[in-house]
Amino acid sequence: MKVLIVNCGSSSLKYQVIDSDSEEVLAKGLCERIGIDGRLVYQKTGEDKEITDAPMPTHKEAIRMVLDALVNPKTGCISGLGEIEAVGHRLVHGGEKFAESCLLNEEVLKTVEECNDLAPLHNPANLIGVRACQELMKDVPMVGVFDTAFHQTMPKKAYIYGLPYEYYEKYALRKYGFHGTSHSFVSKKVAEVEGRDDLKIVVCHLGNGASICAVNAGKSVDTSMGLTPLEGLIMGTRSGDIDPSVMEFLAKKEGLDIPGVMNVLNKKSGVEGISGVSSDFRDLENAMEEGNERAILAVEAFSYRVAKYVGAYAAAMNGVDVIAFTAGIGENTVSVREKVLSTLTFLGLTLDVEANKKRGEDYMTITTPDSKVKAVVVATNEELAICRETVRLVK
Ligand code: ADP
């Protein structure tokens, strides 16, 4: 079955076409600057990238351009749209209403809409993508795969905030967690490769957005992101955990209103804010080599926070068998893994320094054979996970 995977942001849209039988990617790309001017990037597997600038006033024109590119007689990856048998949509927030992926019908979409308050930037954009696909691909089944769903197994003591309980009752104000598709994919992969389904795994999804998840016997029992993706780790440009009083302090000192403070916490903080260099770890590593003290501090602070969360989640599960690193930084930034694991030797963990320097494998162990706790690097693949879910529900 050929499946189109769609991930709609407020002004962008990423897509892939996957053949679910071979699990091969047939084509992929993105639309950028939707509503501003518009640019389509399309790449058929094995061919060069094509970039086309064209107006995309809304997501509908963007999706139409994607579909046209897919069936282009010269460079397309399919001969007609009829070949697409299902569409899988990444949906950010399913609130407490979705603990699993779901076939999207009118009733389900209304329920997703009810979660918009919880993710006012992401959910409406996701839904616009679904509606646009429905219009252009009538009768093709659509599936929604939620970033929050995997974490719905967290116990209440993990997701309740230390706030008046009535806010939870009135507004469902609580920790939800994100990156669930990735945490689920990676923890399943670890269980499969290690041949055990009772493992206590701490998954470190370290990308531009970063979160950690405690997975006990296949179930998420705690995670570092919260009501929104702002909580937890220091990220590319997000602050992660801070004293909430910082907000009042900054508002007074800098003359900011609430959106102004939120802008600082979401877009101007994190390793970019600390270093003043960049949110990208490749730039930070270059700056570190040149001796840039703030870049060094940013990476130290980032890694220290990761290590503290791993320690906390080992406590949450009363033990840890495997620590898994994934996403852009987790899969590629050797120095971060080394810094994190060097503070976890108290767990009986011994890093294999040479193995940790390797790259490019889908699954590799980076601790020594006698290490009591295993650390592994696992390539995440959220699109493939969405594809598998889509096929499962459509079939
Ligand atoms: P997101 O999906 O949240 O945008 P990614 O998972 O793509 O994030 O991760 C982006 C981060 O990963 C950036 O900080 C980038 O520097 C880092 N990264 C990606 N590839 C490499 C690489 N080859 N070497 C070092 N860091 C990398």
PDB file of N, CA, C and O in Angstrom, residues 13 31 34 40 55-67 136:
ATOM      1  N   LEU A  13       4.834  22.452   5.651  1.00  0.00           N
ATOM      2  CA  LEU A  13       4.198  21.138   5.524  1.00  0.00           C
ATOM      3  C   LEU A  13       5.273  20.158   5.068  1.00  0.00           C
ATOM      4  O   LEU A  13       5.942  20.403   4.069  1.00  0.00           O
ATOM      5  N   CYS A  31       6.837  21.921   1.968  1.00  0.00           N
ATOM      6  CA  CYS A  31       6.404  23.234   1.483  1.00  0.00           C
ATOM      7  C   CYS A  31       6.745  24.217   2.587  1.00  0.00           C
ATOM      8  O   CYS A  31       6.458  23.963   3.758  1.00  0.00           O
ATOM      9  N   ILE A  34       4.227  28.958   3.555  1.00  0.00           N
ATOM     10  CA  ILE A  34       2.817  28.957   3.149  1.00  0.00           C
ATOM     11  C   ILE A  34       2.164  30.216   3.731  1.00  0.00           C
ATOM     12  O   ILE A  34       2.358  30.536   4.901  1.00  0.00           O
ATOM     13  N   LEU A  40       8.166  24.913  -2.840  1.00  0.00           N
ATOM     14  CA  LEU A  40       8.002  23.463  -2.754  1.00  0.00           C
ATOM     15  C   LEU A  40       9.354  22.796  -2.939  1.00  0.00           C
ATOM     16  O   LEU A  40      10.068  23.088  -3.903  1.00  0.00           O
ATOM     17  N   PRO A  55       3.274  30.586  -5.561  1.00  0.00           N
ATOM     18  CA  PRO A  55       2.420  31.107  -4.492  1.00  0.00           C
ATOM     19  C   PRO A  55       1.614  30.002  -3.807  1.00  0.00           C
ATOM     20  O   PRO A  55       1.069  29.114  -4.475  1.00  0.00           O
ATOM     21  N   MET A  56       1.605  30.038  -2.478  1.00  0.00           N
ATOM     22  CA  MET A  56       0.797  29.093  -1.686  1.00  0.00           C
ATOM     23  C   MET A  56       0.061  29.903  -0.623  1.00  0.00           C
ATOM     24  O   MET A  56       0.495  29.981   0.510  1.00  0.00           O
ATOM     25  N   PRO A  57      -1.069  30.513  -1.016  1.00  0.00           N
ATOM     26  CA  PRO A  57      -1.784  31.335  -0.032  1.00  0.00           C
ATOM     27  C   PRO A  57      -2.255  30.510   1.171  1.00  0.00           C
ATOM     28  O   PRO A  57      -2.294  31.024   2.288  1.00  0.00           O
ATOM     29  N   THR A  58      -2.631  29.255   0.950  1.00  0.00           N
ATOM     30  CA  THR A  58      -3.077  28.405   2.069  1.00  0.00           C
ATOM     31  C   THR A  58      -2.474  27.005   1.909  1.00  0.00           C
ATOM     32  O   THR A  58      -1.866  26.688   0.885  1.00  0.00           O
ATOM     33  N   HIS A  59      -2.738  26.145   2.928  1.00  0.00           N
ATOM     34  CA  HIS A  59      -2.240  24.772   2.880  1.00  0.00           C
ATOM     35  C   HIS A  59      -2.849  23.985   1.724  1.00  0.00           C
ATOM     36  O   HIS A  59      -2.278  23.005   1.265  1.00  0.00           O
ATOM     37  N   LYS A  60      -4.039  24.438   1.266  1.00  0.00           N
ATOM     38  CA  LYS A  60      -4.689  23.696   0.189  1.00  0.00           C
ATOM     39  C   LYS A  60      -3.863  23.775  -1.099  1.00  0.00           C
ATOM     40  O   LYS A  60      -3.623  22.757  -1.754  1.00  0.00           O
ATOM     41  N   GLU A  61      -3.399  24.988  -1.436  1.00  0.00           N
ATOM     42  CA  GLU A  61      -2.554  25.126  -2.634  1.00  0.00           C
ATOM     43  C   GLU A  61      -1.256  24.340  -2.434  1.00  0.00           C
ATOM     44  O   GLU A  61      -0.739  23.736  -3.374  1.00  0.00           O
ATOM     45  N   ALA A  62      -0.739  24.351  -1.214  1.00  0.00           N
ATOM     46  CA  ALA A  62       0.503  23.615  -0.935  1.00  0.00           C
ATOM     47  C   ALA A  62       0.290  22.127  -1.196  1.00  0.00           C
ATOM     48  O   ALA A  62       1.095  21.479  -1.888  1.00  0.00           O
ATOM     49  N   ILE A  63      -0.794  21.584  -0.673  1.00  0.00           N
ATOM     50  CA  ILE A  63      -1.032  20.148  -0.863  1.00  0.00           C
ATOM     51  C   ILE A  63      -1.302  19.831  -2.330  1.00  0.00           C
ATOM     52  O   ILE A  63      -0.831  18.821  -2.853  1.00  0.00           O
ATOM     53  N   ARG A  64      -1.997  20.764  -2.999  1.00  0.00           N
ATOM     54  CA  ARG A  64      -2.241  20.529  -4.436  1.00  0.00           C
ATOM     55  C   ARG A  64      -0.903  20.452  -5.180  1.00  0.00           C
ATOM     56  O   ARG A  64      -0.705  19.586  -6.040  1.00  0.00           O
ATOM     57  N   MET A  65       0.037  21.320  -4.827  1.00  0.00           N
ATOM     58  CA  MET A  65       1.351  21.298  -5.495  1.00  0.00           C
ATOM     59  C   MET A  65       2.112  20.008  -5.190  1.00  0.00           C
ATOM     60  O   MET A  65       2.784  19.451  -6.050  1.00  0.00           O
ATOM     61  N   VAL A  66       1.979  19.547  -3.951  1.00  0.00           N
ATOM     62  CA  VAL A  66       2.637  18.282  -3.581  1.00  0.00           C
ATOM     63  C   VAL A  66       2.060  17.148  -4.431  1.00  0.00           C
ATOM     64  O   VAL A  66       2.797  16.356  -5.032  1.00  0.00           O
ATOM     65  N   LEU A  67       0.726  17.098  -4.516  1.00  0.00           N
ATOM     66  CA  LEU A  67       0.081  16.015  -5.266  1.00  0.00           C
ATOM     67  C   LEU A  67       0.470  16.084  -6.746  1.00  0.00           C
ATOM     68  O   LEU A  67       0.746  15.059  -7.368  1.00  0.00           O
ATOM     69  N   LEU A 136      -9.096  17.355  -1.560  1.00  0.00           N
ATOM     70  CA  LEU A 136      -8.389  17.008  -2.796  1.00  0.00           C
ATOM     71  C   LEU A 136      -8.311  15.502  -3.031  1.00  0.00           C
ATOM     72  O   LEU A 136      -8.038  15.060  -4.131  1.00  0.00           O
TER      73      LEU A 136
END
